[in-house]
Coordinates of C-alpha atoms in Angstrom, one line a residue:
Chain A
N1 CA 44.0 -9.3 -33.1
A2 CA 42.7 -12.5 -31.6
G3 CA 41.0 -10.9 -28.6
V4 CA 40.7 -13.5 -25.7
T5 CA 42.2 -16.9 -26.3
Q6 CA 41.6 -19.9 -24.1
T7 CA 43.2 -23.4 -24.1
P8 CA 42.3 -26.2 -24.1
K9 CA 38.8 -26.1 -25.6
F10 CA 38.0 -29.5 -24.3
Q11 CA 39.4 -31.6 -21.5
V12 CA 38.5 -34.8 -19.7
L13 CA 40.0 -35.5 -16.3
K14 CA 39.7 -38.1 -13.7
T15 CA 38.9 -37.2 -10.1
G16 CA 42.0 -36.1 -8.3
Q17 CA 44.0 -35.0 -11.4
S18 CA 45.2 -31.5 -11.8
M19 CA 45.2 -29.2 -14.8
T20 CA 45.6 -25.5 -15.8
L21 CA 43.4 -23.5 -18.1
Q22 CA 45.3 -20.9 -20.0
C23 CA 43.9 -17.6 -21.0
A24 CA 45.6 -14.7 -22.9
Q25 CA 44.4 -11.4 -24.2
D26 CA 46.0 -9.1 -26.8
M27 CA 43.9 -6.0 -26.1
N28 CA 46.1 -4.5 -23.4
H29 CA 43.3 -4.7 -20.9
N30 CA 44.0 -4.4 -17.2
S31 CA 41.2 -6.6 -15.7
M32 CA 40.7 -10.3 -16.4
Y33 CA 38.2 -12.8 -15.1
W34 CA 37.4 -16.5 -14.9
Y35 CA 33.8 -17.6 -14.8
R36 CA 32.1 -21.0 -14.9
Q37 CA 28.8 -21.6 -16.7
D38 CA 26.4 -24.3 -15.5
P39 CA 22.9 -24.9 -16.7
G40 CA 20.3 -23.0 -14.6
M41 CA 23.0 -21.2 -12.6
G42 CA 24.3 -18.8 -15.2
L43 CA 27.8 -17.5 -15.1
R44 CA 29.5 -17.5 -11.7
L45 CA 32.7 -15.6 -11.0
I46 CA 35.5 -17.8 -9.7
Y47 CA 38.4 -15.4 -9.6
Y48 CA 39.3 -12.0 -11.1
S49 CA 42.4 -9.8 -11.4
A50 CA 41.8 -6.1 -11.4
S51 CA 45.3 -5.5 -12.6
E52 CA 48.6 -7.2 -13.1
G53 CA 49.9 -8.4 -9.8
T54 CA 46.5 -8.7 -8.1
T55 CA 44.0 -11.4 -7.8
D56 CA 40.7 -11.7 -5.8
K57 CA 38.1 -14.3 -5.1
G58 CA 34.8 -14.3 -6.7
E59 CA 31.6 -16.2 -5.8
V60 CA 32.9 -19.8 -6.2
P61 CA 36.7 -19.9 -5.6
N62 CA 37.0 -23.1 -3.7
G63 CA 39.0 -25.7 -5.5
Y64 CA 40.7 -23.3 -7.8
N65 CA 43.8 -21.1 -7.9
V66 CA 44.8 -18.4 -10.3
S67 CA 48.0 -16.8 -11.5
R68 CA 48.2 -13.4 -13.3
L69 CA 51.5 -14.1 -15.0
N70 CA 51.7 -10.8 -16.7
K71 CA 49.3 -8.3 -18.2
R72 CA 48.3 -10.6 -21.0
E73 CA 47.9 -13.9 -19.3
F74 CA 45.6 -15.2 -16.5
S75 CA 45.6 -18.9 -15.8
L76 CA 43.1 -21.0 -13.7
R77 CA 44.4 -24.2 -12.0
L78 CA 42.5 -27.1 -10.6
E79 CA 44.8 -28.8 -8.1
S80 CA 42.6 -31.9 -7.4
A81 CA 39.7 -32.1 -9.8
A82 CA 36.3 -33.1 -8.5
P83 CA 33.1 -34.1 -10.5
S84 CA 31.4 -30.9 -9.3
Q85 CA 34.0 -29.0 -11.3
T86 CA 32.6 -30.3 -14.6
S87 CA 31.6 -27.1 -16.3
V88 CA 32.3 -24.8 -19.1
Y89 CA 34.9 -22.2 -18.1
F90 CA 35.1 -18.7 -19.7
C91 CA 37.9 -16.3 -19.4
A92 CA 37.2 -12.6 -20.1
S93 CA 39.0 -9.3 -20.0
R94 CA 37.5 -5.9 -19.4
G95 CA 37.6 -3.1 -21.9
P96 CA 37.7 0.6 -21.3
Y97 CA 34.1 0.8 -20.2
K98 CA 33.1 -0.7 -16.9
G99 CA 31.0 -3.8 -17.4
E100 CA 32.1 -4.3 -20.9
L101 CA 33.8 -7.8 -20.9
F102 CA 35.3 -9.6 -23.9
F103 CA 35.0 -13.3 -23.6
G104 CA 37.0 -16.3 -24.8
E105 CA 35.3 -19.2 -26.6
G106 CA 35.1 -21.3 -23.5
S107 CA 36.7 -24.5 -22.2
R108 CA 34.5 -27.5 -21.6
L109 CA 35.9 -29.6 -18.7
T110 CA 34.5 -33.0 -17.7
V111 CA 35.7 -34.6 -14.5
L112 CA 34.9 -38.3 -14.2
Chain B
A1 CA 26.1 -8.6 -1.7
Q2 CA 24.9 -7.9 -5.2
R3 CA 22.5 -10.3 -6.8
V4 CA 20.9 -10.6 -10.3
T5 CA 17.8 -12.7 -10.9
Q6 CA 16.3 -13.8 -14.2
P7 CA 13.1 -15.7 -13.3
E8 CA 12.6 -17.3 -16.7
K9 CA 15.0 -20.0 -17.7
L10 CA 13.2 -20.6 -21.0
L11 CA 11.1 -18.2 -23.1
S12 CA 9.5 -19.1 -26.4
V13 CA 7.6 -16.6 -28.7
F14 CA 6.5 -16.5 -32.3
K15 CA 8.2 -14.4 -34.9
G16 CA 6.7 -10.9 -34.9
A17 CA 5.5 -11.1 -31.3
P18 CA 6.7 -8.8 -28.6
V19 CA 9.3 -10.2 -26.2
E20 CA 10.3 -9.2 -22.7
L21 CA 13.1 -10.9 -20.7
K22 CA 13.0 -10.1 -17.1
C23 CA 15.8 -9.1 -14.8
N24 CA 15.7 -8.1 -11.2
Y25 CA 18.6 -7.1 -9.1
S26 CA 19.6 -6.3 -5.5
Y27 CA 22.5 -3.9 -4.8
S28 CA 23.1 -1.4 -2.1
G29 CA 24.9 1.1 -4.3
S30 CA 24.0 2.8 -7.6
P31 CA 23.8 0.0 -10.1
E32 CA 25.3 -0.2 -13.6
L33 CA 23.4 -2.8 -15.6
F34 CA 24.0 -4.6 -18.8
W35 CA 22.5 -7.3 -21.1
Y36 CA 24.8 -9.9 -22.7
V37 CA 23.8 -12.3 -25.4
Q38 CA 25.3 -15.7 -26.5
Y39 CA 24.2 -16.9 -30.0
S40 CA 24.7 -20.5 -30.9
R41 CA 28.4 -21.3 -31.5
Q42 CA 29.4 -17.7 -30.8
R43 CA 31.1 -16.0 -27.9
L44 CA 29.2 -14.2 -25.2
Q45 CA 29.1 -10.6 -26.1
L46 CA 27.7 -7.3 -24.7
L47 CA 24.3 -6.4 -26.1
L48 CA 23.5 -3.1 -24.4
R49 CA 24.2 -1.1 -21.2
H50 CA 21.6 0.9 -19.3
I51 CA 23.8 4.1 -19.1
S52 CA 23.9 4.5 -22.9
R53 CA 20.1 4.3 -23.2
E54 CA 20.6 2.8 -26.6
S55 CA 18.6 0.4 -28.8
I56 CA 20.6 -2.4 -30.2
K57 CA 19.1 -4.8 -32.8
G58 CA 15.7 -3.4 -31.8
F59 CA 16.2 -4.3 -28.1
T60 CA 15.8 -1.7 -25.3
A61 CA 16.1 -1.9 -21.6
D62 CA 15.0 0.6 -19.0
L63 CA 16.4 0.7 -15.5
N64 CA 13.7 0.9 -12.9
K65 CA 15.2 1.7 -9.6
G66 CA 11.9 1.6 -7.7
E67 CA 11.2 -1.9 -8.9
T68 CA 15.0 -2.8 -9.0
S69 CA 14.4 -4.2 -12.5
F70 CA 16.2 -4.0 -15.9
H71 CA 13.9 -5.9 -18.3
L72 CA 14.9 -6.3 -21.9
K73 CA 12.3 -5.7 -24.6
K74 CA 11.7 -5.9 -28.3
P75 CA 8.5 -5.1 -30.0
F76 CA 8.7 -7.6 -32.8
A77 CA 10.9 -10.7 -32.3
Q78 CA 12.9 -12.2 -35.1
E79 CA 14.2 -15.8 -35.5
E80 CA 17.8 -14.6 -35.3
D81 CA 17.0 -13.3 -31.8
S82 CA 17.1 -16.9 -30.6
A83 CA 19.9 -17.0 -28.1
M84 CA 20.8 -17.1 -24.4
Y85 CA 20.5 -13.8 -22.7
Y86 CA 22.2 -12.8 -19.5
C87 CA 21.6 -9.7 -17.3
A88 CA 24.6 -8.4 -15.4
L89 CA 25.4 -5.9 -12.7
Q90 CA 28.6 -4.0 -12.3
E91 CA 29.6 -2.9 -8.9
T92 CA 30.1 0.8 -8.6
S93 CA 33.6 0.7 -7.1
G94 CA 35.6 -2.3 -8.0
S95 CA 35.8 -4.7 -10.8
R96 CA 33.2 -7.4 -10.2
L97 CA 30.5 -8.1 -12.8
T98 CA 27.7 -10.4 -11.5
F99 CA 25.5 -12.3 -13.9
G100 CA 22.1 -13.7 -13.7
E101 CA 21.0 -17.3 -14.4
G102 CA 20.3 -16.6 -18.0
T103 CA 17.1 -16.8 -20.2
Q104 CA 17.1 -19.1 -23.3
L105 CA 15.0 -17.3 -25.9
T106 CA 13.5 -19.2 -28.8
V107 CA 11.8 -17.4 -31.5
N108 CA 9.6 -19.8 -33.6
P109 CA 8.7 -19.1 -37.2

């Protein structure tokens, strides 16, 4: 039982490049989330998926797209990376209790 | 729109001293509030939720609707409490969980 697994853990991109962050959970959870963590700004919600087949924007969706491929997987795509997207990205899934999220280890992305 | 504010980015106390991490929120509905903790080199994890009225690792938090606050308290801090703490608000209907800016707590020996 791995919980929430994110890949890659580290990535360096040049401005304008694209990439996809992968996330998978094996807890049969319905809701999944992508957050970014920046110093002094806490965790900000990028996108979330309340259930398979649905996605919704969070606080900071610009520059990102998501895909809820199936119940297990929720990917985050940067189509044209910008230095402002340098951050640590966290994927999470929600357990049976509202507000109880299970987080991945994070993906540190640097855009040069 | 819901909002969570943690006014202290850094908090430093000595071992055995009381500690209080502040959290204020704004939300038009009936809030559900949580504290999350991230220890060094560990995943972010749920510490406690207001609805359970529980004490976890000696920490408690009381929801004060009049002051729109949910401060986290511990009477005697331990070195192992050093971590980043996030306050979070769950919207009543829907799936969004909004986090505050976080407070980095350091407990000195």
